[in-house]
Coordinates of C-alpha atoms in Angstrom, one line a residue:
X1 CA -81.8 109.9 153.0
X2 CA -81.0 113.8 152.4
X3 CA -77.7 114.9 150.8
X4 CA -76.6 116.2 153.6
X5 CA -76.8 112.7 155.5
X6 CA -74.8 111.6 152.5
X7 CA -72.2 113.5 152.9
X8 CA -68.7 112.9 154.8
X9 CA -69.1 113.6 158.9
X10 CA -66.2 115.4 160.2
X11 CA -66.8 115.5 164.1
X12 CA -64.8 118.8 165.9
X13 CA -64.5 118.0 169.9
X14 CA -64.8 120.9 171.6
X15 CA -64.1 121.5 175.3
X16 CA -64.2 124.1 178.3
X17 CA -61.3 126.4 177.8
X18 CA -61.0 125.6 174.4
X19 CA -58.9 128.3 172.2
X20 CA -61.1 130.2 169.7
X21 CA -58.4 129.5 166.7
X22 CA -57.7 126.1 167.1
X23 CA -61.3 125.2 167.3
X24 CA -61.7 127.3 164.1
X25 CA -59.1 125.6 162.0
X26 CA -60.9 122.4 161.1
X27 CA -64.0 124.1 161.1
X28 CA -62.9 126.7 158.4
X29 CA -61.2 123.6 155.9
X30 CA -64.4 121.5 156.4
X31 CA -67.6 123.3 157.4
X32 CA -66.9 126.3 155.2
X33 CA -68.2 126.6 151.6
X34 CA -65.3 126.3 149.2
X35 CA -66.4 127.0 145.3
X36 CA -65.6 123.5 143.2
X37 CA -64.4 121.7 146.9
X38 CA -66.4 118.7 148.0
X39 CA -68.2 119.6 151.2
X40 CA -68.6 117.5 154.7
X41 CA -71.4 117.0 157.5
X42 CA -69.5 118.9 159.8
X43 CA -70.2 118.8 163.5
X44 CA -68.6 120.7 166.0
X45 CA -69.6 118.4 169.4
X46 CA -68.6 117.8 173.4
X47 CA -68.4 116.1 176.3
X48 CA -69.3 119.1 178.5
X49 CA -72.5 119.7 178.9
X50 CA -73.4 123.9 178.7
X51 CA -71.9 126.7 177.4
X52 CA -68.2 126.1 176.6
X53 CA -65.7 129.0 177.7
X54 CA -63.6 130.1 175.1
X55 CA -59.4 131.6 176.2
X56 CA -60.8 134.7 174.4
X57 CA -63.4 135.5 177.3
X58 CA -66.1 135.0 174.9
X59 CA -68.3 131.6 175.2
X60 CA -69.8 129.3 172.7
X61 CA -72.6 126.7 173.0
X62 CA -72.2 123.2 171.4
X63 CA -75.5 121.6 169.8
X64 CA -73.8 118.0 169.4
X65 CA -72.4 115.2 172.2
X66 CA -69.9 112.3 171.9
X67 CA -72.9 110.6 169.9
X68 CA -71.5 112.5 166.6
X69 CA -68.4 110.3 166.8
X70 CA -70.2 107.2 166.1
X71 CA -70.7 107.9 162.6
X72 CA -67.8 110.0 161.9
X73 CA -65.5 109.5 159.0
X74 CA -62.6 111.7 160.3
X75 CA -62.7 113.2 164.5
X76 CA -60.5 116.2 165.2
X77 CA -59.5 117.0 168.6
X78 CA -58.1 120.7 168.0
X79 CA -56.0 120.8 170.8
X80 CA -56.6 120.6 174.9
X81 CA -56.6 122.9 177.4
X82 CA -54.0 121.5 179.5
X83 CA -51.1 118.8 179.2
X84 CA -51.3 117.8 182.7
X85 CA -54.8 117.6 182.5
X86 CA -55.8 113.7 181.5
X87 CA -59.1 114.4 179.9
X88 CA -62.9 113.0 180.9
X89 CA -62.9 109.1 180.6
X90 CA -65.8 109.3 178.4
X91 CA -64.1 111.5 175.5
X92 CA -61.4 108.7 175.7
X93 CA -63.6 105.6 175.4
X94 CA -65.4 107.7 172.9
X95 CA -62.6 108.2 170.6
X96 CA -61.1 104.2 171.1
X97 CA -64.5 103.0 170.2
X98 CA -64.7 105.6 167.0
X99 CA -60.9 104.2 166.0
X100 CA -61.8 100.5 165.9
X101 CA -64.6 100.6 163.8
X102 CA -62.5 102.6 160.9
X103 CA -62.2 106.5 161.9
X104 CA -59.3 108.7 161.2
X105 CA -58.4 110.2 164.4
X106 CA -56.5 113.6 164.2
X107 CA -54.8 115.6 167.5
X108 CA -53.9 118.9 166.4
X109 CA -51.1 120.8 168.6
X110 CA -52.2 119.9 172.0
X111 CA -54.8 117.3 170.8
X112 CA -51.7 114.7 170.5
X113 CA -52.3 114.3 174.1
X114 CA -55.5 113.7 174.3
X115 CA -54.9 110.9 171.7
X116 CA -51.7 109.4 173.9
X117 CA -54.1 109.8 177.1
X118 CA -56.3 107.3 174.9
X119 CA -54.0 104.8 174.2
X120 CA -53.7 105.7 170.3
X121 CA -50.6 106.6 169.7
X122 CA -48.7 103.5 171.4
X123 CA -45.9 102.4 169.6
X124 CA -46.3 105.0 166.7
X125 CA -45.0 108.4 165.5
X126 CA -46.5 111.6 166.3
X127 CA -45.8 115.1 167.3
X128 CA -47.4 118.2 169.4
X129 CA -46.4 121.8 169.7
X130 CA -42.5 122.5 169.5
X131 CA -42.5 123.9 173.7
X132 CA -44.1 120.3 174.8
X133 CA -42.4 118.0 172.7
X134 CA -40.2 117.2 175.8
X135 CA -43.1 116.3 178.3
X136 CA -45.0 114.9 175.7
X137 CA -42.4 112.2 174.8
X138 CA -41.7 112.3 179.0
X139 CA -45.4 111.0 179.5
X140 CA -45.8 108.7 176.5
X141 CA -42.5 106.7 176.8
X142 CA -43.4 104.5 173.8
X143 CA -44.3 107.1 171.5
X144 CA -42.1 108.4 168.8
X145 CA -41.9 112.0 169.1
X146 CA -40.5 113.8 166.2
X147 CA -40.5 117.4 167.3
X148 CA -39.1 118.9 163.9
X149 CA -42.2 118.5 161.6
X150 CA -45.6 120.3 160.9
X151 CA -47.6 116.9 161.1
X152 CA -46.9 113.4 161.2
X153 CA -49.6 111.2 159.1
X154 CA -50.0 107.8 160.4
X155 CA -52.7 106.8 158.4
X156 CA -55.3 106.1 160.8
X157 CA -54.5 108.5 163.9
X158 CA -52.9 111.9 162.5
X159 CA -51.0 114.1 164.9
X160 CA -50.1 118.2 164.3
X161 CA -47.6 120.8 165.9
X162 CA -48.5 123.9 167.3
X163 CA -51.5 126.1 166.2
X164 CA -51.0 127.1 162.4
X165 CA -49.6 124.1 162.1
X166 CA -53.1 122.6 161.9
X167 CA -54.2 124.5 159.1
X168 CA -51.1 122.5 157.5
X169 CA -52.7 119.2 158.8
X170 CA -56.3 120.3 157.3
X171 CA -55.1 120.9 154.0
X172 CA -53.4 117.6 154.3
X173 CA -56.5 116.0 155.2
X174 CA -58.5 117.6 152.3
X175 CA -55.5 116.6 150.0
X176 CA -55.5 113.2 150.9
X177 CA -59.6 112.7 150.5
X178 CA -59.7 115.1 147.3
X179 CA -56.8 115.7 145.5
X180 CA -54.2 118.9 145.3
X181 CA -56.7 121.1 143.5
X182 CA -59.1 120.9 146.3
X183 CA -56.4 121.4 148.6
X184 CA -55.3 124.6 147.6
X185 CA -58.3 125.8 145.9
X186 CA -58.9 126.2 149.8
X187 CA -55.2 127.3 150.7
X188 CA -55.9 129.8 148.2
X189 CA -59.1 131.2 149.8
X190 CA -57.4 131.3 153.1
X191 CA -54.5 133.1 151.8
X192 CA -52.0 130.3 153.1
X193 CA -49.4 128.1 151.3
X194 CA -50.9 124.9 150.1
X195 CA -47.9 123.3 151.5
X196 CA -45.0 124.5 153.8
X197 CA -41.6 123.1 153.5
X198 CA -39.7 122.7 156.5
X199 CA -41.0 121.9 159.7
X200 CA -42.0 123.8 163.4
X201 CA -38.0 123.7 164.1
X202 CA -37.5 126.7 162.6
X203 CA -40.0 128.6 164.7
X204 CA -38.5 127.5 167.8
X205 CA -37.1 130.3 170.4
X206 CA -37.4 132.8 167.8
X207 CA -39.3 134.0 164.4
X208 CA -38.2 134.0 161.0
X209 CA -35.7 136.9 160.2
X210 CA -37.1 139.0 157.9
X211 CA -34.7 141.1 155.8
X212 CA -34.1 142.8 152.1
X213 CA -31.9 139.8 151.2
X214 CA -34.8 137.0 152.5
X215 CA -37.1 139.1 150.3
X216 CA -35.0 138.3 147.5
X217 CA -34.7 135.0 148.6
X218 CA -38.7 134.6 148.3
X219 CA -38.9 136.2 144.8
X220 CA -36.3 133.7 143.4
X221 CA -38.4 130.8 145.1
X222 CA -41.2 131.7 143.6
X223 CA -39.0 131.7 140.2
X224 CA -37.5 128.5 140.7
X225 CA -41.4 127.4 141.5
X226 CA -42.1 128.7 137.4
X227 CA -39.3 126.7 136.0
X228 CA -38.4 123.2 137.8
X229 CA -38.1 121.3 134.8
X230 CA -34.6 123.2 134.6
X231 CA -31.8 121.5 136.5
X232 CA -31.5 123.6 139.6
X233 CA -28.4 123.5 142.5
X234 CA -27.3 125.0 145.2
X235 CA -24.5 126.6 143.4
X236 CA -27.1 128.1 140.6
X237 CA -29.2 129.5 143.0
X238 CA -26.6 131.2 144.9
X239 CA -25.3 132.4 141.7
X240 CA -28.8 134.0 141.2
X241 CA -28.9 135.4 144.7
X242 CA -25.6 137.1 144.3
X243 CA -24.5 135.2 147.7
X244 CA -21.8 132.8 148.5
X245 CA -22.5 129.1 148.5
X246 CA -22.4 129.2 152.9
X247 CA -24.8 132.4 153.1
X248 CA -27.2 131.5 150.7
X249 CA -27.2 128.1 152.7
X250 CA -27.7 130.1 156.1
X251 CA -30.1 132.1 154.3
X252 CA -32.5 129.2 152.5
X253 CA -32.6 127.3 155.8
X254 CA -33.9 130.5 158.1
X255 CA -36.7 131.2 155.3
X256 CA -37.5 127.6 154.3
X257 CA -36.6 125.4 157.5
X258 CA -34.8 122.6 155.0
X259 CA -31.8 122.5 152.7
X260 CA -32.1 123.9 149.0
X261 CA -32.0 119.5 147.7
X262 CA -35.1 118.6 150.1
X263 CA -36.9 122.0 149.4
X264 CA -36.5 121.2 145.5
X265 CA -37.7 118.0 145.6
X266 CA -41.2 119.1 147.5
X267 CA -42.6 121.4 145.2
X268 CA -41.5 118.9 142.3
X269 CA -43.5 116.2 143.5
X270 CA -46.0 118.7 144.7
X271 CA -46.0 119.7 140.7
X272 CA -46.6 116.7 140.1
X273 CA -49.2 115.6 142.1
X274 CA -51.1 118.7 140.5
X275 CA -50.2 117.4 136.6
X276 CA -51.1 114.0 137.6
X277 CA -54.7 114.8 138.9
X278 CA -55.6 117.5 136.6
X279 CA -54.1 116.4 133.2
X280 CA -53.4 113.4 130.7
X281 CA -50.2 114.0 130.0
X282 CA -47.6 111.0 130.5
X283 CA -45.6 109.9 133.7
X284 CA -42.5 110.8 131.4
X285 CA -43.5 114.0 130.3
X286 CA -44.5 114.6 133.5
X287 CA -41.3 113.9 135.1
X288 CA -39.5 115.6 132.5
X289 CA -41.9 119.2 133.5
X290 CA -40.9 118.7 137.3
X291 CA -37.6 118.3 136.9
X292 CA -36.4 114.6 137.8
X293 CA -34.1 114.1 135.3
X294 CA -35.4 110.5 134.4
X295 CA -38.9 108.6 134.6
X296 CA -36.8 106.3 136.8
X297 CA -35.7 108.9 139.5
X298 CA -39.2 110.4 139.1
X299 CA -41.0 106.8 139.8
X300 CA -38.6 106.3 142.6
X301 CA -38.9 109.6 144.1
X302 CA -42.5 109.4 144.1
X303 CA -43.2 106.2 145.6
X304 CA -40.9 106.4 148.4
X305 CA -42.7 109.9 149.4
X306 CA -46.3 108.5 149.0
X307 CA -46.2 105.3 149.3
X308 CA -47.8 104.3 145.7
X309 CA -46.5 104.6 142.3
X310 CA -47.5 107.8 139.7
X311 CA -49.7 105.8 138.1
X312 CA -51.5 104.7 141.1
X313 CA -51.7 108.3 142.2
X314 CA -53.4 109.4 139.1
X315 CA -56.1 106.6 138.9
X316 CA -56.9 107.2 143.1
X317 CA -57.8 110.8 142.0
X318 CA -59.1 110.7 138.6
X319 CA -60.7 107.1 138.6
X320 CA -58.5 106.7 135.5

């Protein structure tokens, strides 16, 4: 067997119609070349036979079938041309099959439906772009819909919002199998965060303002990012920002899409996440570098954002 057999398959279903950057996004995380990343058998396949048509005019031909879910580890469905659209039996059979004998099954944006269409999202939580959330919950009555957040993780079926947002699922994905290095040694490469706070609520009806005073805003996150073992608040950072307590709020929420407490706490477990991969220091020291006050708070934190405790964390990426 070759090492390229041995490697992880991530299978990519691709379709007629099929937007050029959605398709791109899993394929970019996955089928690129990252320097020190662990790579993956990826295979971009469909259901359609011939060329594929692309929403960009230009057209792109597909070596692989529905075969290449069979033996794939993880199957990304990167979004589908049209919600009212139920999509070919086959794909659907395809993907139940792929689920019951082990395979992560991820619907980014638009994809979500083309997991409810199969049946894999019944009784569970998922989301789908921010302008479809309504219909979406409208034709899957027994799904949880949760329009606010940039992916929902379900273990075994994965669900994304709107296009960028999948990038954010990806890196999830890579985290998950790989660590935070991995992660956003790729981030990094793609010149994206390795992880967004907030969720797709704060993109809804219009952008992110963008002014001298959010500027300033994003220099003293990026401050506050270099020092969270100090005992941060709302009322210090405003302090900082030379804002009042309410505008500074107003402010934080625009540019992050969360509150100043909920913000803090995600980059201090995403710190460490990082120190429990890639060092030996202790779970004390660590929590006393990111900020939580106490072991105890930091243990507590931690499990009831993962699931696991620190210690579990660190021997599920270190082998330690």
């Amino acid at each position: 067997m070759s090492t390229r057999q041995k490697l992880p398959v991530v299978a990519v279903v691709a379709f007629d119609r099929v937007s050029p950057f959605h398709l791109s996004v899993p394929c970019v995380v996955f089928g690129d070349a990252h320097p020190g990343v662990p790579t993956f058998d990826l295979k971009v396949c469909a259901g359609e036979a011939g060329t594929l048509r692309t929403t960009a005019g230009f057209a792109v031909g597909v070596v692989h079938g529905l075969d290449a879910l069979r033996r794939a580890e993880i199957i990304i469905v990167p979004s589908w041309r049209d919600p009212a659209e139920r999509p070919p039996e086959p794909l659907l059979k395809a993907l139940v099959m792929a689920h019951r004998r082990g395979a992560k099954v991820v619907g980014l944006c638009l994809g979500a439906y083309v997991l409810g269409a199969a049946g894999l999202l019944e009784g569970r939580a998922a989301t789908t772009h921010w302008s479809c959330t309504a219909d979406f919950a409208q034709r899957f009555p027994n799904v949880r819909v949760d329009p606010d957040v940039l992916y929902v993780d379900e273990g075994d079926i994965v669900t994304s919002a709107g296009t960028a947002a999948g990038i954010d699922c990806c890196l999830h994905l890579l985290r998950q199998r790989h660590g935070a290095a991995a992660a956003n040694s790729v981030a990094r490469r793609l010149v994206v965060p390795p992880h967004r706070q907030g969720g797709q609520a704060q993109f809804i009806e219009q952008p992110l303002p963008s002014s001298t005073r959010d500027s300033r805003l994003s220099f003293l996150l990026d401050k506050v990012r270099a020092s969270l073992s100090e005992a941060h608040t709302l009322d210090s950072l405003a302090a900082l920002a030379a804002m009042s307590r309410r505008t500074f709020t107003r402010h934080f929420r625009q540019l992050t899409g969360t509150t100043v407490q909920q913000w803090l706490l995600g980059e201090r477990l995403s710190l460490a996440q990082r120190l429990l991969e890639a060092s030996d220091q202790s779970v004390e020291h660590i929590a006393e570098l990111a900020g939580f006050g106490s072991p105890v708070s930091f243990r507590q934190q931690f499990r009831s954002a993962f699931g696991v405790t620190p210690t579990a964390w660190r021997r599920t990426f270190t082998g330690s």
